[in-house]
GROMACS .gro file of C-alpha atoms in nm:
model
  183
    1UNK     CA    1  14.362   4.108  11.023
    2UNK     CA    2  14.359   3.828  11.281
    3UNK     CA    3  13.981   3.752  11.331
    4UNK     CA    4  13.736   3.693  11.055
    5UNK     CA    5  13.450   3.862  11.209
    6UNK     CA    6  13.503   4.107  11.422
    7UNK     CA    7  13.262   4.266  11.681
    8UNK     CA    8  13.283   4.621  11.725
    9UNK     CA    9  13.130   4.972  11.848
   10UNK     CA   10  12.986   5.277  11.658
   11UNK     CA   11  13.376   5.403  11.607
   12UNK     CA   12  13.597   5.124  11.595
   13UNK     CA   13  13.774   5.076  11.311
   14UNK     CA   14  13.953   4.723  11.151
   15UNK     CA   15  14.307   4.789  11.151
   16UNK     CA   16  14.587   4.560  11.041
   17UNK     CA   17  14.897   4.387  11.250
   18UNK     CA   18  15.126   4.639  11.317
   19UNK     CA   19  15.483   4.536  11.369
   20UNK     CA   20  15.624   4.592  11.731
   21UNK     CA   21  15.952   4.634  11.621
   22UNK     CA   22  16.116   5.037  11.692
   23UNK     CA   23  16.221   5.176  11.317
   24UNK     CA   24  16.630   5.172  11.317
   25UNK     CA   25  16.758   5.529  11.379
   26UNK     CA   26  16.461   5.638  11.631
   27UNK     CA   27  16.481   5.724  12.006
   28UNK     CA   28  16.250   5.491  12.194
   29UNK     CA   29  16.006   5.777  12.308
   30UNK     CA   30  15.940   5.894  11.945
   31UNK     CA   31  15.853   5.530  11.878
   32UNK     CA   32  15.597   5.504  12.161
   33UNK     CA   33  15.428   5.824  12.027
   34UNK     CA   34  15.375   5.734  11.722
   35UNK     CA   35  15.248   5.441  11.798
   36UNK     CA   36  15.002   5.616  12.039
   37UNK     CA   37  14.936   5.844  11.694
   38UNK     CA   38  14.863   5.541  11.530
   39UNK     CA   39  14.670   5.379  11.772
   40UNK     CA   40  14.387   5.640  11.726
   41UNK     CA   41  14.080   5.713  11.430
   42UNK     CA   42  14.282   6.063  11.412
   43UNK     CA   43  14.590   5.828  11.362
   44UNK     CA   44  14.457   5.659  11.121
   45UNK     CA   45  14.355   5.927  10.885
   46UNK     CA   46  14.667   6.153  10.949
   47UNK     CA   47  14.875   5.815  10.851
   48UNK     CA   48  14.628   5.775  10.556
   49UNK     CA   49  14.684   6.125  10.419
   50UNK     CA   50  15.055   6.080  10.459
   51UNK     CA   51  15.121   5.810  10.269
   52UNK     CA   52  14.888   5.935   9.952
   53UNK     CA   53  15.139   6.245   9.959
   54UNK     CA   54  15.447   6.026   9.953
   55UNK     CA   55  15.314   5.779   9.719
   56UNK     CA   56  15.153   5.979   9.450
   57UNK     CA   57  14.967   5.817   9.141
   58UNK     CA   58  15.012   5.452   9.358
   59UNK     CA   59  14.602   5.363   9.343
   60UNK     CA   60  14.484   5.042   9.484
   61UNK     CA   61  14.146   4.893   9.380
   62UNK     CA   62  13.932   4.602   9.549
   63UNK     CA   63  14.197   4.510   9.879
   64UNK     CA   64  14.233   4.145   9.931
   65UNK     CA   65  14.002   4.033  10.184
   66UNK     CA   66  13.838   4.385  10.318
   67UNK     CA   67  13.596   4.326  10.580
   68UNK     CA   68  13.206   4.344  10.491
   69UNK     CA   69  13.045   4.548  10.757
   70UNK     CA   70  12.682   4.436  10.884
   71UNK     CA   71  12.525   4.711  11.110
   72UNK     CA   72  12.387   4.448  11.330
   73UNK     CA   73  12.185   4.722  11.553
   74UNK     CA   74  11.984   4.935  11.289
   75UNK     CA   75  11.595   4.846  11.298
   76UNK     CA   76  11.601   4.684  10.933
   77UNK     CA   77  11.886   4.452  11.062
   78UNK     CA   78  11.700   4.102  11.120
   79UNK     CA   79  11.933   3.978  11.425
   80UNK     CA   80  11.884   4.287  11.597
   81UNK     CA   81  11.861   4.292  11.932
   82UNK     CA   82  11.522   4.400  11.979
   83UNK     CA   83  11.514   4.324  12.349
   84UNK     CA   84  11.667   4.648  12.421
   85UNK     CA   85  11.294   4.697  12.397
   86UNK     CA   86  11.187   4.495  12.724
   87UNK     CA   87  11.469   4.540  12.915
   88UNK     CA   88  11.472   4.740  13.281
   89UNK     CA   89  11.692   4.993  13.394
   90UNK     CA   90  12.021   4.816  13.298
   91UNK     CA   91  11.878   4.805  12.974
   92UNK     CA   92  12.150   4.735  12.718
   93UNK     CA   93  12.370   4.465  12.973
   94UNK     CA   94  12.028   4.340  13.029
   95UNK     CA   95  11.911   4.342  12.672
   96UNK     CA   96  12.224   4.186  12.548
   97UNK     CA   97  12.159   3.858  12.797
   98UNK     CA   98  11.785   3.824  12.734
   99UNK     CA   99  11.875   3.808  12.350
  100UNK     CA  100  12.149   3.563  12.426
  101UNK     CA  101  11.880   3.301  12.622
  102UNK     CA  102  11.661   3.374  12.387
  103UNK     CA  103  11.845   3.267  12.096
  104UNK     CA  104  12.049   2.962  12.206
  105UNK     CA  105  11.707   2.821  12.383
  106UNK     CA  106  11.468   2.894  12.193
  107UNK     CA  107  11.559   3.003  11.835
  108UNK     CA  108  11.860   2.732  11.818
  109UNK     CA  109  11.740   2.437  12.084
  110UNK     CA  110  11.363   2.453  11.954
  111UNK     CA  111  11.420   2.539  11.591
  112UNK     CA  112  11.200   2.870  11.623
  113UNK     CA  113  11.399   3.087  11.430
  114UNK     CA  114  11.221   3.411  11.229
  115UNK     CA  115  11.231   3.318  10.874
  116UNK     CA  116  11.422   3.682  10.750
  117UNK     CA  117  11.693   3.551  11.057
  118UNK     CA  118  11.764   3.237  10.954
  119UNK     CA  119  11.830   3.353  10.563
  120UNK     CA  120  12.046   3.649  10.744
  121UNK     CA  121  12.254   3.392  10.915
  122UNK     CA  122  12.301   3.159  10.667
  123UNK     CA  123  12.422   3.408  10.397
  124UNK     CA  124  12.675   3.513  10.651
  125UNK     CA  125  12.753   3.114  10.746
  126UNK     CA  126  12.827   3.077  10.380
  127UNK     CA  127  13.035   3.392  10.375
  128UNK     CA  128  13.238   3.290  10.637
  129UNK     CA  129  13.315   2.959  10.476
  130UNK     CA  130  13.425   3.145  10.156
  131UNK     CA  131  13.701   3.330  10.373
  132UNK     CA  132  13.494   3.682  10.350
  133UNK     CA  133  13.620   3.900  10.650
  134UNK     CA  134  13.325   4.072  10.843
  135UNK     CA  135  13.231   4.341  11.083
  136UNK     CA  136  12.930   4.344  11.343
  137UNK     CA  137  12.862   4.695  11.429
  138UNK     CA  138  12.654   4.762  11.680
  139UNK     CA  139  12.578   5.072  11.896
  140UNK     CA  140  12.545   4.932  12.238
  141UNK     CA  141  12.898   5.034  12.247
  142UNK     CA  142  13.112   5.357  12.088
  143UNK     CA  143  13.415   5.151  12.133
  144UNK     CA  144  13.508   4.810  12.186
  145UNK     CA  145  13.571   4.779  12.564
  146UNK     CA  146  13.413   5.116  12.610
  147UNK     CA  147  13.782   5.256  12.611
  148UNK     CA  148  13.808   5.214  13.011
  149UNK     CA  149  13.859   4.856  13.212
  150UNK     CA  150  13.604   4.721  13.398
  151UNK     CA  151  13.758   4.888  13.749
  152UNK     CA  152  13.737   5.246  13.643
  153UNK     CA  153  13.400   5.262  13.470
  154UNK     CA  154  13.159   5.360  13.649
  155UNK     CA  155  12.789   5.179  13.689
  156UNK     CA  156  12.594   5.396  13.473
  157UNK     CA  157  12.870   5.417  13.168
  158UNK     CA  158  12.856   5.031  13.202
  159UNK     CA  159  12.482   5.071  13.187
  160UNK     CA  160  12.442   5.283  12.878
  161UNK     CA  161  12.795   5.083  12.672
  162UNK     CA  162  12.829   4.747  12.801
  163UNK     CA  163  13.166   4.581  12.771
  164UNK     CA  164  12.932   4.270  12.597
  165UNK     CA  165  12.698   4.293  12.272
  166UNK     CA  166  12.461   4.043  12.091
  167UNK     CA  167  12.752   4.018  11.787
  168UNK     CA  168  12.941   3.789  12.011
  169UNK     CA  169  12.629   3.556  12.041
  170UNK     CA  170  12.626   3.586  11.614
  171UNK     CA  171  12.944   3.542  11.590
  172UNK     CA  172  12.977   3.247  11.776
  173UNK     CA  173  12.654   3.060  11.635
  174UNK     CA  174  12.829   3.124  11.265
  175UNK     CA  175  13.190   2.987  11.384
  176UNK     CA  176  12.999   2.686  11.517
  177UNK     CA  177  12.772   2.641  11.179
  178UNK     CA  178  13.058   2.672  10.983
  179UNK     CA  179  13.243   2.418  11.148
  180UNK     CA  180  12.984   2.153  11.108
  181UNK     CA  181  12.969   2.211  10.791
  182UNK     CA  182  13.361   2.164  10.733
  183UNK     CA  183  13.364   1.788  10.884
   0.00000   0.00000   0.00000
């Protein structure tokens, strides 16, 4: 796990450093597809299966440092980003800056913060401080970059799943809180 929050779409998934290194004994082309096996949700599972058959009766309980997740887009969430609402016919890449101004100049720079997204913040300010792992799941995107670059999407896929999302303006405001708290 490299980051301590992460920022993510409906199906991305945490996954740990995986080495780069070929296995001994193994043609180079048999490495590269299992790494593309592994690089996918199928992956993931098939891998998890897998290893429960080979390591039978081997149960782990509570993993060291597994991520909270925070579904930062769901109407009870208090730092949603409720001006998808307003926004015009880019609506979530437009949505996603109006919630950024909005925040940094006039929640932050003129202390008008909601009450319910202040105590949201700060629970997750402390929780970053006490080395808690976290991930901001929203559903302006399925996957994090959309799964295509920026030259082959087309205008109304980066309408509908921008490449950017409101986490990154949480995320940010939390790394900097917890900083000044540090010093």
């Amino acid at each position: 796990m490299t980051e301590q929050i992460e920022v993510f779409g409906q199906f991305d998934v945490r996954r740990d450093d995986l080495s780069t290194e070929p296995e001994t004994g193994i043609n180079s082309q048999i490495a590269i597809d299992q790494t593309r096996i592994t690089s996918t949700f199928g992956g993931d599972q098939l891998n998890a299966a897998l290893d429960a058959i080979k390591k039978k009766k081997n149960y782990k309980r509570g993993f060291e440092n597994q991520s909270t997740k925070f579904y930062i887009s769901r109407k009870d969430c208090p730092v949603r980003n409720f001006c998808e609402d307003l926004a015009g016919p880019n609506k979530r890449a437009e949505a996603i800056q109006m919630f950024d101004a909005l925040f940094w100049s006039s929640w932050i720079a003129c202390n008008e913060m909601p009450e319910q997204a202040k105590e949201w913040l700060d629970a997750r300010v402390k929780e970053y401080k006490d080395g808690i792992y976290m991930d901001f799941i929203c559903d302006c995107r399925k996957f994090r970059g959309n799964d295509a670059d920026k030259t082959q999407a087309s205008e109304m896929t980066r309408a509908e799943y921008p490449f950017d999302c409101h986490g990154y303006t949480l995320k940010k405001y939390i790394e900097e809180e917890a900083k000044k708290y540090k010093k």
